[in-house]
Amino acid sequence: MKKIMVFVLSLIVTISLVGPVQSSAKVVDKNKNKISDSWEKKYKLTGKNLAKKDPDRDGLSNLVEYRLKLNPKKKDTNNNKVPDGREDTDRDGISNLAEIDLGLNPAKAYSKKKNVKDGNLKDVSGVAWSKKVKELDISIESGRKELDVEYEIIKGKEKILIEQTGYNLTKKQVRTLVTQLQNDITNKTSKTKILNKIKNQFNLSGYYEIDIELEYMNGREIEISQEIENPNDDDD
Ligand SMILES: [Ca+2]
Ligand SMILES: [Ca+2]
Ligand SMILES: [Ca+2]
Ligand SMILES: [Ca+2]
């Protein structure tokens, strides 16, 4: 009798040990927002439409952060100074935010074609998306001349804005510059080289101030500023 009791007891212990393991393997999603309840609880996410919200303001919704196994309350989950949006979590050559903008899946390297990695998919002109410039902002002040250029690819389409005084820049020239920055810049190209390329394009010499922000589809971001002050200028 005692032996049976011990057996029964050990059976109960075994069941209760196995029980929780089995149930946690199943994803419980009571509010049916495609995010597991345990993940919501872990990051203290509550309220309506929580899947769409972006509490850490890194551009990625909570649902995307869940799918990419990132922290929805931290802009830079792995502390490498690259924000979650510019990380390339599935390592297909395109950053998370760029993938979302292009309608690709940032959690899957082959999300559109079985045999072509997302980064190797080509745009209408035959350039692989991973090599493309996503955004280029240039602002120049040189004496009385001023220039502001904003180039961006949104949902796969180019958007170019030019504001200028004393310059005659065309959209075509902006496209040419972007193409150069796509073809001639590698991960090893120095900031000085990039700056010189852009300075040549605008015949920049003498006294000036230039600010450049360049971001590639792969998430690489380059910021360059240079100011050559005129010693005769009296700002006071
Ligand atoms: Ca977020
Ligand atoms: Ca995050
Ligand atoms: Ca990071
Ligand atoms: Ca992908």
mmCIF file of C-alpha atoms in Angstrom, residues 86-88 93-96 98 129-132 134 187 215-221:
data_model
loop_
_atom_site.group_PDB
_atom_site.id
_atom_site.type_symbol
_atom_site.label_atom_id
_atom_site.label_comp_id
_atom_site.label_asym_id
_atom_site.label_seq_id
_atom_site.Cartn_x
_atom_site.Cartn_y
_atom_site.Cartn_z
ATOM 1 C CA ARG A 86 18.489 50.277 -38.815
ATOM 2 C CA GLU A 87 19.565 46.765 -37.772
ATOM 3 C CA ASP A 88 19.386 44.015 -40.387
ATOM 4 C CA GLY A 93 21.224 43.098 -46.756
ATOM 5 C CA ILE A 94 18.279 45.409 -46.029
ATOM 6 C CA SER A 95 17.592 47.130 -42.699
ATOM 7 C CA ASN A 96 14.407 46.375 -40.741
ATOM 8 C CA ALA A 98 13.731 49.669 -45.131
ATOM 9 C CA TRP A 129 18.083 47.018 -53.148
ATOM 10 C CA SER A 130 20.866 46.313 -50.647
ATOM 11 C CA LYS A 131 23.226 48.611 -52.610
ATOM 12 C CA LYS A 132 20.839 51.510 -52.877
ATOM 13 C CA LYS A 134 17.724 55.186 -48.945
ATOM 14 C CA ASN A 187 32.032 50.007 -46.428
ATOM 15 C CA GLU A 215 21.712 56.349 -45.293
ATOM 16 C CA TYR A 216 21.813 53.146 -47.272
ATOM 17 C CA MET A 217 19.124 50.462 -47.551
ATOM 18 C CA ASN A 218 21.445 48.101 -45.666
ATOM 19 C CA GLY A 219 21.221 50.389 -42.617
ATOM 20 C CA ARG A 220 24.638 52.035 -42.920
ATOM 21 C CA GLU A 221 24.468 55.680 -41.940
#
